[in-house]
Coordinates of C-alpha atoms in Angstrom, one line a residue:
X239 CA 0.5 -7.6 25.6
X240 CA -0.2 -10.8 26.9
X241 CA -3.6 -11.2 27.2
X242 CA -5.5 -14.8 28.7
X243 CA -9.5 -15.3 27.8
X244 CA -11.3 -17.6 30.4
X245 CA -13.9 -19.0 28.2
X246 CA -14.9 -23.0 29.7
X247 CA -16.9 -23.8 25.8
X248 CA -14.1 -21.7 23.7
X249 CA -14.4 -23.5 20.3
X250 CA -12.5 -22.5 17.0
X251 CA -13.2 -23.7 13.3
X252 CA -12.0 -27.6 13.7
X253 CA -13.9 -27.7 17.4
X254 CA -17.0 -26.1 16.3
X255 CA -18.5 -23.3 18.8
X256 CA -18.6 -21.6 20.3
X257 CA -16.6 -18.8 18.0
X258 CA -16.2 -15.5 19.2
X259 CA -13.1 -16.5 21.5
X260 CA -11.0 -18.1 18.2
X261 CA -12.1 -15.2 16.2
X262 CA -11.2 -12.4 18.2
X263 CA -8.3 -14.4 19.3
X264 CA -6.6 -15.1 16.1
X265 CA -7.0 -11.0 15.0
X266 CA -5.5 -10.3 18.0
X267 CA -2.3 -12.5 17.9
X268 CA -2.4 -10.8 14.0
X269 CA -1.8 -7.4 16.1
X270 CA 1.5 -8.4 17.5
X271 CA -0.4 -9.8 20.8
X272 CA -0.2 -13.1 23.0
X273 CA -3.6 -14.8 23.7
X274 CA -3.9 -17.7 25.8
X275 CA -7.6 -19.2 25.9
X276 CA -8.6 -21.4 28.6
X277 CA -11.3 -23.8 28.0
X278 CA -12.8 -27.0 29.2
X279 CA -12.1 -30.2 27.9
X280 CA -15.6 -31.0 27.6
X281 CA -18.5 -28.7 26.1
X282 CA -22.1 -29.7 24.7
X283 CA -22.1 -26.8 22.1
X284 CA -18.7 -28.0 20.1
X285 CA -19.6 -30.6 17.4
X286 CA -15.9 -32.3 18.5
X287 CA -14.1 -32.1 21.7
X288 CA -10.4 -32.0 22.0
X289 CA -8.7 -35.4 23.4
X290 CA -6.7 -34.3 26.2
X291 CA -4.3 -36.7 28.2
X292 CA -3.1 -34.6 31.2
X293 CA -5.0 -32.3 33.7
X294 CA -3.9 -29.4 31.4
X295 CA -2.9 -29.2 27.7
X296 CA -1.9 -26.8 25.3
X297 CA -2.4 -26.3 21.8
X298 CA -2.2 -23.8 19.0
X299 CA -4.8 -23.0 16.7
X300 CA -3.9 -20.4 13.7
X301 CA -1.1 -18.9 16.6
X302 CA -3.5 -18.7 19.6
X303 CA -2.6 -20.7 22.8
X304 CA -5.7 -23.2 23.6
X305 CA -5.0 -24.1 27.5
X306 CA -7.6 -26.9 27.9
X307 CA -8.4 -28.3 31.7
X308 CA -9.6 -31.7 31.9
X309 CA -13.7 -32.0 33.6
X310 CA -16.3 -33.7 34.5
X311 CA -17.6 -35.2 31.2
X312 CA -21.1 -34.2 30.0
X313 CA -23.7 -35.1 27.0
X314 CA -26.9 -32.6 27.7
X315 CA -27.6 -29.5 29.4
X316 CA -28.4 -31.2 33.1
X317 CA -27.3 -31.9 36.3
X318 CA -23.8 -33.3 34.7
X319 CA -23.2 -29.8 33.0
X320 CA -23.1 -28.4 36.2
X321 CA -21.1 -30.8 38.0
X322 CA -18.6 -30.1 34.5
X323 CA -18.9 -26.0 35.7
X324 CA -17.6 -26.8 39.4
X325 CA -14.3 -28.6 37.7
X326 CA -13.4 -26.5 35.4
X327 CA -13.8 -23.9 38.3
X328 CA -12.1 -25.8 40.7
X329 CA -9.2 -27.0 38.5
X330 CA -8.5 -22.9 37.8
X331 CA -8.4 -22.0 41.3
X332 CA -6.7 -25.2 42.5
X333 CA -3.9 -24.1 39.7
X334 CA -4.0 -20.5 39.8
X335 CA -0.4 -19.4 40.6
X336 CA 1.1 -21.9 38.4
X337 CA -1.4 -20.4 35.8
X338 CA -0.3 -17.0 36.6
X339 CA 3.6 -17.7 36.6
X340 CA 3.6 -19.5 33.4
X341 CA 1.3 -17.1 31.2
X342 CA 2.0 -13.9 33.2
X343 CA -1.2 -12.0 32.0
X344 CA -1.4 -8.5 31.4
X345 CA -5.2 -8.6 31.4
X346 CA -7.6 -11.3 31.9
X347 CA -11.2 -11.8 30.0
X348 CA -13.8 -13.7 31.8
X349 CA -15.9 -14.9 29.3
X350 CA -17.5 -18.4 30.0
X351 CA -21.8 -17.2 29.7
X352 CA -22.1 -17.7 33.1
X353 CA -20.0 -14.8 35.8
X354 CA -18.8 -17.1 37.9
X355 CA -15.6 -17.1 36.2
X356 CA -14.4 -13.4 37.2
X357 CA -13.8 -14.5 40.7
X358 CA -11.2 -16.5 39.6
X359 CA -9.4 -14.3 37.1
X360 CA -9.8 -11.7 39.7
X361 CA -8.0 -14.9 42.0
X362 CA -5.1 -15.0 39.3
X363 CA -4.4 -11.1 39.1
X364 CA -3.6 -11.0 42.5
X365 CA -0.5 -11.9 42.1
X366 CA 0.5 -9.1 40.4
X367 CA -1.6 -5.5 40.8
X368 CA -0.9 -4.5 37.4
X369 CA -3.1 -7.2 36.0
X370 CA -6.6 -5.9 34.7
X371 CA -9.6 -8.0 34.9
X372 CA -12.6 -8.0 32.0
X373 CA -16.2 -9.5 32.3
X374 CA -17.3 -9.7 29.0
X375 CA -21.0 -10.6 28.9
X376 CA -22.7 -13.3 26.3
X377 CA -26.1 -13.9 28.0
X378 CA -27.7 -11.4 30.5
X379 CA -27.2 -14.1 33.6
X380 CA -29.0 -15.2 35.7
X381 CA -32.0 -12.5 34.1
X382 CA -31.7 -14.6 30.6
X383 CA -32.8 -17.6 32.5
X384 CA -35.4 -15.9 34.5
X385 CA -37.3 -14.6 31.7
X386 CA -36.7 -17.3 29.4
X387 CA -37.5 -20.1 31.6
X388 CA -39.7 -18.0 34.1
X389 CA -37.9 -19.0 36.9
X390 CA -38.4 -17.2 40.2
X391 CA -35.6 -14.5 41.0
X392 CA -35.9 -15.6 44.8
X393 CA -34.9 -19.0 43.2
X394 CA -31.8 -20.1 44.9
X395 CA -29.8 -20.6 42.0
X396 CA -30.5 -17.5 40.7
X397 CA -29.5 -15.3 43.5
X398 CA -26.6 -17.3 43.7
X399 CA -25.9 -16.1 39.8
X400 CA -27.1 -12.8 41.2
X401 CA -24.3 -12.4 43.3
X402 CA -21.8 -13.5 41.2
X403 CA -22.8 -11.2 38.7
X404 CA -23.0 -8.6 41.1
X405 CA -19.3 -9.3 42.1
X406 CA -18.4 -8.8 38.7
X407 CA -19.7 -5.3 38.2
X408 CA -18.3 -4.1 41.7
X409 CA -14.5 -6.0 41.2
X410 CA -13.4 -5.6 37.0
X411 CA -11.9 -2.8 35.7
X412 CA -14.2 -3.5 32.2
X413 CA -17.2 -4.8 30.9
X414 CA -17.7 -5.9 27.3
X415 CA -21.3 -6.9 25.8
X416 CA -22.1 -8.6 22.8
X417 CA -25.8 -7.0 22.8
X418 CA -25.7 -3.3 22.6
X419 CA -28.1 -2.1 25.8
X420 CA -26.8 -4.4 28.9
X421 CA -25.7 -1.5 30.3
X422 CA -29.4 -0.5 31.0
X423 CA -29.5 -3.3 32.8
X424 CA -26.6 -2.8 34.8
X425 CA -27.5 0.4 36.0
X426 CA -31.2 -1.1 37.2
X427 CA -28.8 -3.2 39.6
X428 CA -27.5 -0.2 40.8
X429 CA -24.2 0.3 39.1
X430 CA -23.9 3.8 37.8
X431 CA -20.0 4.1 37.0
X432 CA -19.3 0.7 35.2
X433 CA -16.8 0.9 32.8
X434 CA -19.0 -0.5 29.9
X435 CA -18.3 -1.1 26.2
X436 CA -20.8 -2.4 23.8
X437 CA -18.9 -4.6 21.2
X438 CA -20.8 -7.1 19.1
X439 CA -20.1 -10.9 17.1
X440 CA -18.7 -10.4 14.0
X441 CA -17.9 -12.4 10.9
X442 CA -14.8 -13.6 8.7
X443 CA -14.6 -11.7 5.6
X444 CA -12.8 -13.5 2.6
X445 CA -12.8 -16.9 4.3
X446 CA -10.3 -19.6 2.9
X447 CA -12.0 -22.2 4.1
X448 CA -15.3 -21.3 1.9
X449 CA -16.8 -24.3 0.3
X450 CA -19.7 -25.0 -2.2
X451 CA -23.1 -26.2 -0.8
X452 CA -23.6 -29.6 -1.2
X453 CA -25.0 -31.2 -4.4
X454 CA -28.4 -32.0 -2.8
X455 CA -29.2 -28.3 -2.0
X456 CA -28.0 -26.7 -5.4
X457 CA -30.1 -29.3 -7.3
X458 CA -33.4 -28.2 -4.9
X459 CA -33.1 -24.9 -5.3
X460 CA -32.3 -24.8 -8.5
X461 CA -35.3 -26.9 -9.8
X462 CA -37.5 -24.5 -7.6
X463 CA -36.3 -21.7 -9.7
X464 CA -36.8 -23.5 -13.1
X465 CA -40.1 -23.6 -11.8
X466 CA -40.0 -19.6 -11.5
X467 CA -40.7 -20.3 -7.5
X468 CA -39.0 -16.8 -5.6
X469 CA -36.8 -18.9 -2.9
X470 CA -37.0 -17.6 1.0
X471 CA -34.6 -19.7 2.9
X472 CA -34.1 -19.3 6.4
X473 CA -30.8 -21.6 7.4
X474 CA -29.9 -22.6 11.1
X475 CA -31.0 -24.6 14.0
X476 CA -34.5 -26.3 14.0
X477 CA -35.7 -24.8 17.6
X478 CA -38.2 -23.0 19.5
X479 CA -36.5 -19.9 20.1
X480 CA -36.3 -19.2 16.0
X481 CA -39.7 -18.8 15.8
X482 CA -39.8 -22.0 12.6
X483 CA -43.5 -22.1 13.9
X484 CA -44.3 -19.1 12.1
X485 CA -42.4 -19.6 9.5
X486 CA -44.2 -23.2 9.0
X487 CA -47.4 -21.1 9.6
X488 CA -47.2 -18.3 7.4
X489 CA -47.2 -21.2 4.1
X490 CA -50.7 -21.2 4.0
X491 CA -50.9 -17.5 3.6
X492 CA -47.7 -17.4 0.5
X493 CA -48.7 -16.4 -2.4
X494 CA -48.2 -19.9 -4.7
X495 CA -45.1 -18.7 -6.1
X496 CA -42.6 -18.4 -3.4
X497 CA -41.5 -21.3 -1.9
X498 CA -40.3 -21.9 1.6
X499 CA -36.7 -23.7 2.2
X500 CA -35.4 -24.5 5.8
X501 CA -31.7 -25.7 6.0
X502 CA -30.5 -27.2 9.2
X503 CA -30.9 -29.4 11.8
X504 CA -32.2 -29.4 15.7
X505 CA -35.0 -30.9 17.7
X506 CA -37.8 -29.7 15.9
X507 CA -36.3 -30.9 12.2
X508 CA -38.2 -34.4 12.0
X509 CA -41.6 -32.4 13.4
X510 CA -41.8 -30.6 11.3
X511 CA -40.8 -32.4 8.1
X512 CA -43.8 -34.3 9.8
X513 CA -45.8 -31.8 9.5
X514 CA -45.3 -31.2 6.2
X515 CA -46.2 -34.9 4.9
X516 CA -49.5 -35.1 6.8
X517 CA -50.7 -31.9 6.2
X518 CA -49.5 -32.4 2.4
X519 CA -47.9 -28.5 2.8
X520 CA -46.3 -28.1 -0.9
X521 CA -44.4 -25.1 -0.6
X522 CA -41.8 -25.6 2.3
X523 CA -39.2 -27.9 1.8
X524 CA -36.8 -29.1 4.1
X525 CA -33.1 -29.6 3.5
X526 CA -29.9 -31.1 5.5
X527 CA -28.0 -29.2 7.4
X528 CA -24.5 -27.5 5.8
X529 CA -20.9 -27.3 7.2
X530 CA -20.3 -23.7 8.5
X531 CA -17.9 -23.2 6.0
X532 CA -20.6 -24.0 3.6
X533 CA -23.0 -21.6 5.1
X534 CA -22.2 -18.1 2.6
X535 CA -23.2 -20.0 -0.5
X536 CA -26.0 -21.6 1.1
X537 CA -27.4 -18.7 1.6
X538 CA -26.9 -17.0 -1.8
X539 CA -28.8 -19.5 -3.8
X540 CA -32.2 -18.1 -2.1
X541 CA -33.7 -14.5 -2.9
X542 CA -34.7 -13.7 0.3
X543 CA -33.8 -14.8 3.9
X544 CA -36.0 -15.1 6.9
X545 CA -35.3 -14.6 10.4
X546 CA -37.4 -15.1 13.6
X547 CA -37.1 -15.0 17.5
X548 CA -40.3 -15.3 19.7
X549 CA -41.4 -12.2 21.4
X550 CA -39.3 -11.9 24.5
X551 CA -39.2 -9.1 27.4
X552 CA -35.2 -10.0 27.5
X553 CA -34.8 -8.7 23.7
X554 CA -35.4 -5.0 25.3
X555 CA -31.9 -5.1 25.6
X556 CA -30.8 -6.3 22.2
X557 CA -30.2 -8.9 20.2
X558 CA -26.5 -10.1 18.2
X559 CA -27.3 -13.5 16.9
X560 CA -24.7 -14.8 14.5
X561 CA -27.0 -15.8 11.9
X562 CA -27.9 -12.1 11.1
X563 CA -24.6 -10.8 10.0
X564 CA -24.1 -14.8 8.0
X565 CA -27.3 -13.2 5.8
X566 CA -25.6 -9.7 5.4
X567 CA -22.5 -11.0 4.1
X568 CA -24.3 -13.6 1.9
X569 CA -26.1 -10.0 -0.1
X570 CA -29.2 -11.5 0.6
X571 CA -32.1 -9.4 1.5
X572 CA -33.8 -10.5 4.9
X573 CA -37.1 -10.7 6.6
X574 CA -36.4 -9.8 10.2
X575 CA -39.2 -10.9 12.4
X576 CA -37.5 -10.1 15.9
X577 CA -39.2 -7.0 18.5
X578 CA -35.8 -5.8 20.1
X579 CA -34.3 -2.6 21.0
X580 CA -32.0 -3.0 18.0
X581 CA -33.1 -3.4 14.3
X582 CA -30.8 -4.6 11.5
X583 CA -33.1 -4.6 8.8
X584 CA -33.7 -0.9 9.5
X585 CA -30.0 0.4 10.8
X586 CA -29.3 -1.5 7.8
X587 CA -31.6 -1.0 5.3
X588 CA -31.2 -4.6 4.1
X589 CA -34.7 -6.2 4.2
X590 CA -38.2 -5.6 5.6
X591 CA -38.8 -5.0 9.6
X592 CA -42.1 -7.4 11.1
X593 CA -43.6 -7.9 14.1
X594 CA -42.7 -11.5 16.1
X595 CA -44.9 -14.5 16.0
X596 CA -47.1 -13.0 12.9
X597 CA -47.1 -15.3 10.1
X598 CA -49.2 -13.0 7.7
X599 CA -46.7 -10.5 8.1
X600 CA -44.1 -12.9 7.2
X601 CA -46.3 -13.9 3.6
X602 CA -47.0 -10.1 2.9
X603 CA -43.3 -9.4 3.3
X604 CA -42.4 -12.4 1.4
X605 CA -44.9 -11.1 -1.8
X606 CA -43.2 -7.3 -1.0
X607 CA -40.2 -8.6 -1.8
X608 CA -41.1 -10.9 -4.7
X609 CA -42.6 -8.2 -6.4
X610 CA -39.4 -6.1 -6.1
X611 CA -37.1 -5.7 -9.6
X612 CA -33.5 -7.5 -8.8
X613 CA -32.1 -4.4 -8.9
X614 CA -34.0 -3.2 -5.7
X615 CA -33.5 -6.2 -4.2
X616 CA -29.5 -7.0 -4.8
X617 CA -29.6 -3.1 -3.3
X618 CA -30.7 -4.7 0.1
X619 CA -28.6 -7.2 -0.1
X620 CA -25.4 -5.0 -0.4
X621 CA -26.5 -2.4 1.8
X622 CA -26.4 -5.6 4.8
X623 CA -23.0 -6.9 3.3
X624 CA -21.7 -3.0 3.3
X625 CA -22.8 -2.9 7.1
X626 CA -22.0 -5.5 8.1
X627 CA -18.1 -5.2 6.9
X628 CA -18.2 -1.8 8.4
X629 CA -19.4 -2.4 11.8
X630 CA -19.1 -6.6 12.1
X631 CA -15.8 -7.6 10.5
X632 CA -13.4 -9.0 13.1
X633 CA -10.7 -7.3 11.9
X634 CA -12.5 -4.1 12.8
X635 CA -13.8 -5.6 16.2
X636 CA -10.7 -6.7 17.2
X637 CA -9.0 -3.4 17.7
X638 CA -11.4 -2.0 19.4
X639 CA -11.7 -4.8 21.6
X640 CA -8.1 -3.9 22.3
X641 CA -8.7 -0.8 22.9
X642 CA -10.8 -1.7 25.9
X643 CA -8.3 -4.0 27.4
X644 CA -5.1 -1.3 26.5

């Protein structure tokens, strides 16, 4: 089968993110399969960018076909991002029967965040009626924007999204979701007989490419636990959205032998490490960030993870952040301090449920769990690395992405 992903910020392992259309990619091509991704040029979530010469260029990664269309260049998330969108876009349509002819599709994923991609798959399948077309969702657009940045639904822009959106569920033949309840969300829009398949991010099992942390964290932690300190690391960006508030909060309520460690990097990093000095805060420490091939090991020096999301009405729906199956495969016991429809800790059994934005809850779960034998709490851990190779390993999710799109 020969199948095309229209993803504009496809990323893969050298690029950076984002992930999911390398991953599923490369398990696919594994299967006997053609994949062709097409991506832009330019994105703001890679950490490199290819170097492209001509309008279009081709390159293989681990034996999947990376199509990338030069755009408009872009640094942040403004006006320029936009003007990047209506390139890419444009370039597609502009190029669509020369697209089709040389890749000849059987089906087609649209899978660049925002919908406005689907219009122009469904653009390229005309050519031949056998071609199927998939939306597969990321974020709930333009509702993820609405409730996150409490824009107005009459907003322009968002009915615009609206109605792209709303194309999308009347015109494919499929719709994938990385969060398990979208389809709730669907049928509040009034679309009752969507073809609808709920199939999640997953994780690399056995990875290669595996490295050591580097020297500077392995010393930290590992003076902490001379010091008989019971380690909770959470490791990722330094933002709003992961609730590091909280977690910066609850260190006045830890019980004086567990000791905070935040790995990463982001906009709220030198805040808080800020924070820290002037308030002379003694049990959080703050550490670089680590390559993502570094991030497994990372994450087994500690004895307990946290992870945090601020209360949102958007999470009704579900949540399928990355970082939650990285701590099930590390056998690391979590703290899961997200309200959502789904629950890890609990489908998992790997760590201790809390409610958002409570920073006691986070110290009283952090003494629950110091208190706990090793035996009980290596039992966590492997109860999230056993789930999360059972329902989270691409391998797995690969096949029955391809059952969708068969």
């Amino acid at each position: 089968m020969n199948i095309m992903i229209i993803n504009h910020y496809a990323g893969s392992d050298e690029y950076g993110m984002e992930f999911r259309p390398f991953y599923m990619g490369r398990e696919l091509v594994k299967l006997g399969h053609d994949v062709t991704v097409i991506a832009a040029d330019c994105s703001h979530l890679r950490k490199k960018n290819p170097s492209i010469q001509k309008s279009f260029q081709e390159e293989y990664i681990d034996g999947v076909r990376y199509v990338f269309i030069k755009t408009t260049p872009y640094v942040r998330n403004d006006l320029k991002r936009l003007l990047n969108v209506k390139s890419f876009l444009k370039t597609l349509k502009r190029n669509r029967k020369a697209i089709y002819e040389k890749y000849r599709p059987n089906v087609i994923v649209a899978s660049s965040t925002y919908p406005y991609d689907v219009k122009v798959a469904k653009q390229i399948a005309e050519y031949d009626a056998n071609i199927k077309v998939c939306f597969e969702i990321h974020d709930i657009w333009p509702l993820s924007l609405i409730e996150l940045y409490h824009i107005s639904p009459k907003n322009f822009a968002m009915r615009h999204i609206q109605r792209a959106a709303n194309y999308a569920y009347e015109n494919v033949d499929a719709v994938i979701s990385i969060l398990p309840h979208v389809d709730r969300h669907i049928k509040e829009l009034g679309y009752h007989d969507v073809n609808y398949t709920y199939i999640p991010n997953g994780v690399i099992v056995d990875n290669a490419d595996e490295q050591q942390p580097p020297v500077e964290i392995v010393d930290a932690v590992s003076k902490l636990k001379e010091q008989g300190k019971f380690v909770l690391m959470y490791l990722g960006g330094f933002s709003k959205a992961n609730a590091l508030d909280d977690l910066m909060a609850s260190a006045e309520y830890m019980n004086e032998n567990i000791q905070i460690v935040m790995v990463g990097g982001g906009p709220l990093k030198e805040m808080y490490t800020q924070e820290i000095s002037d308030k002379q805060i003694k049990n959080i420490a703050i550490l670089p960030s680590v390559l993502k091939t570094q991030v497994n090991q990372t994450l087994k020096l500690a004895d307990a993870l946290y992870i945090g999301a601020k209360k949102t009405p958007l999470y009704r729906f579900g949540v399928g952040m990355n970082k939650i199956f990285d701590y099930m495969l590390s056998k690391r016991p979590m703290i899961y301090a997200i309200e959502s429809s789904n629950d890890y800790a609990k489908e998992a059994n790997c760590g201790i449920s809390i409610p958002s934005e409570d920073s006691k809850a986070i110290a009283e779960a952090a003494l629950q769990l110091s208190k706990m034998a090793k035996e009980q709490l290596d039992k966590l851990g492997i109860n999230g690395y056993e789930y999360v190779l059972e329902n989270h390993n691409y391998e797995k999710l690969a096949k029955r992405f391809l059952n969708v799109l068969q």
